[in-house]
C-alpha positions as MATLAB code, in Angstrom:
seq = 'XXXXXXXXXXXXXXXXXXXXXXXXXXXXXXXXXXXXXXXXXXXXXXXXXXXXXXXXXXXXXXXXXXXXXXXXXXXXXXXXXXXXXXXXXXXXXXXXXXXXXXXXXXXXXXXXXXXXXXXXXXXXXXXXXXXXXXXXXXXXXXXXXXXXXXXXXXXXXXXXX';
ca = [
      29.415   -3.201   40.719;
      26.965   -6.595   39.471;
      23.945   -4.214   41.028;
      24.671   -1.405   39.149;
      25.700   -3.375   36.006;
      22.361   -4.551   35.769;
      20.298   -1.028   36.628;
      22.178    0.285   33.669;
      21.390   -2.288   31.346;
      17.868   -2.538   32.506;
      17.797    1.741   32.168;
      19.115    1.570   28.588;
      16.451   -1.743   27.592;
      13.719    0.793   28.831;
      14.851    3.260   26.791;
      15.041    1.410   23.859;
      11.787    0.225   24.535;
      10.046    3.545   24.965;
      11.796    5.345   21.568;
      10.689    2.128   19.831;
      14.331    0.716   18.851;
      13.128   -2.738   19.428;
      10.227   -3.429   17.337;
       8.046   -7.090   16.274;
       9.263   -8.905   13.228;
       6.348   -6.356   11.090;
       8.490   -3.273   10.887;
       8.570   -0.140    8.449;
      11.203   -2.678    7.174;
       8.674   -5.014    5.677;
       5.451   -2.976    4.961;
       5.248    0.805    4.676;
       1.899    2.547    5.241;
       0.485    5.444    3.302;
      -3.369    6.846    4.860;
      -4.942    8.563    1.346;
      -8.466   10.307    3.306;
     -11.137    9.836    0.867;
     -13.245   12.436    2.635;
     -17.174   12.028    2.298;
     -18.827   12.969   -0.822;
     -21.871   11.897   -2.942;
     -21.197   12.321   -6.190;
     -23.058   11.874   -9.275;
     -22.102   12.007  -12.944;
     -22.034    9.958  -16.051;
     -20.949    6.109  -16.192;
     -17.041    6.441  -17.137;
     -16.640   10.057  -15.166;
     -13.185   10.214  -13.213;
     -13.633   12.154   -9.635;
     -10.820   12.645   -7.420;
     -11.516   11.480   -4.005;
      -8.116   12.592   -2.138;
      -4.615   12.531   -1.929;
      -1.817   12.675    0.179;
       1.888   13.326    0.025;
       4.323   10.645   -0.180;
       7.314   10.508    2.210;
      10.682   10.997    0.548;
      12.044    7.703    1.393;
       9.209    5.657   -0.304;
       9.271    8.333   -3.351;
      10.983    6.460   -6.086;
       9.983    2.946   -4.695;
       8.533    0.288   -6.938;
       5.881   -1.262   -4.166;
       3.437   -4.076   -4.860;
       0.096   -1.809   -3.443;
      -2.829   -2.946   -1.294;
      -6.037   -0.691   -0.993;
      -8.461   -1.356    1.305;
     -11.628    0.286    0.933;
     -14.639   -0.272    3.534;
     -17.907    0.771    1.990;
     -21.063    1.889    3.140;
     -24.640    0.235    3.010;
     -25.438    1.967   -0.500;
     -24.702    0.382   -3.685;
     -23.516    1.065   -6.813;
     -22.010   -1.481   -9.508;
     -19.051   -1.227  -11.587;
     -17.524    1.697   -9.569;
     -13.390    1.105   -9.432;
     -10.937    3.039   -7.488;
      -7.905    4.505   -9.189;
      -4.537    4.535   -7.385;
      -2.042    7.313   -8.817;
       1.398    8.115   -7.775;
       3.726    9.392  -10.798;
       3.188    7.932  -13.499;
       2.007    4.600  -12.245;
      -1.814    3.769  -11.270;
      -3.663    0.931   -9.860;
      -7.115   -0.254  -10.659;
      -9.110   -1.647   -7.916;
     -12.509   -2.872   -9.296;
     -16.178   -3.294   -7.317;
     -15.365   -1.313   -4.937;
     -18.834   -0.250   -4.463;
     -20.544   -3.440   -5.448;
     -21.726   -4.926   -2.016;
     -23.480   -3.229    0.775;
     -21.068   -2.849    4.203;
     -18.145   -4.754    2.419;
     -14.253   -4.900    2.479;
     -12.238   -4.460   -0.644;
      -8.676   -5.072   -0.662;
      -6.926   -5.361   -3.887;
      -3.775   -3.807   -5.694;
      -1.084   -4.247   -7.989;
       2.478   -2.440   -8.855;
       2.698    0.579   -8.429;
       5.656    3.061   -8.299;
       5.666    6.050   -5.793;
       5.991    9.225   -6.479;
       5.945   12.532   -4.490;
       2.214   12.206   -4.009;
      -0.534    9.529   -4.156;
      -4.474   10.218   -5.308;
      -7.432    8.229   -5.480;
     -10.667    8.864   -7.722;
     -13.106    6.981   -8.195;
     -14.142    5.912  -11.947;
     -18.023    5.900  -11.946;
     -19.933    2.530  -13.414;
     -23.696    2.274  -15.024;
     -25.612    4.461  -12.261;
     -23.301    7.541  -12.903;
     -22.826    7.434   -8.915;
     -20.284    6.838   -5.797;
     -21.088    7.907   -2.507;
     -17.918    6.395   -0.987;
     -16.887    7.866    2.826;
     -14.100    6.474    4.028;
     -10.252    6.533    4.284;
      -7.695    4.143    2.099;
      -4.363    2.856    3.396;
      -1.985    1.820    0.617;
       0.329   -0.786    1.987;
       3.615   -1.141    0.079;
       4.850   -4.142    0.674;
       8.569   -5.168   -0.533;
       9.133   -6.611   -3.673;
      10.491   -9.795   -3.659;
      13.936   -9.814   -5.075;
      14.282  -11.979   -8.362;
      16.294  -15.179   -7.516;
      19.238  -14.725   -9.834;
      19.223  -16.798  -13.420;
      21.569  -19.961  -13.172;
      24.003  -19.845  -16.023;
      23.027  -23.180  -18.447;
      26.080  -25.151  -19.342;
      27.568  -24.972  -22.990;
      27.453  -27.866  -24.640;
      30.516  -28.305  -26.942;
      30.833  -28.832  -30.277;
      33.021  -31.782  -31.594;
      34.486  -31.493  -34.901;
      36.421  -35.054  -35.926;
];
């Protein structure tokens, strides 16, 4: 009975294993993942011009969600200064500046945002009027931290004598 005690329990470990029921301390838990595909475009306009980029639907248990955002945005060997990347979902957005400003560099930047049914990016265009971003954005949504609550200040009485 030991013997086949232990082929069970190894059997139902695998099993686990395989559908993913045992996971590293990173988890959906602590960091959700949404891929936004910017697509590939070269796009030219006037300094200030808004052009959507892409967007992608946001799944129904992270709709609703107030999420501290991270974008990370790889870009090319072209530049173009003053270029920032909008982040929309509802009626929240995110501003990530210079996202264009150095040759074959990594921005990663963010701020609060809360999720809707759908996220976008576009790209705001600076001085040269143009963007020719081609890549894909993940927008990480991290938990946010849960405020410590306020510890109640004693009264100090009054003495009438």
């Amino acid at each position: 009975m030991g013997k086949r005690r232990i082929l069970i329990v190894g059997a139902v470990a695998a099993l686990a294993a395989t559908l993913g029921l045992f996971s590293s301390p990173v988890n959906a838990q602590d960091a959700d993942v949404v891929d936004v595909p910017l697509g590939s475009a070269f796009i030219q306009g006037a300094e200030g011009d808004t052009v959507e980029l892409g967007s992608a639907a946001v799944d129904a248990a992270l709709a609703g969600r107030a999420c501290n955002v991270v974008a990370t945005v790889v870009n090319q060997g072209s530049v173009h200064p003053g270029n920032k990347l909008v982040v929309s979902s509802g009626d929240s957005s995110v501003e990530i500046s210079g996202v264009e400003d150095t040759a074959d560099a990594t921005t990663s930047n963010g701020g609060a945002l809360t999720l809707g049914d759908s996220i976008s990016a576009s790209v705001v265009l600076g001085a040269d009027g143009m963007s020719s971003i081609a890549s894909s954005m993940k927008v990480t949504c991290e938990p946010v931290p849960e405020a410590e609550p306020t510890k109640p200040a004693p009264a100090t009485p009054t003495y009438t004598g």
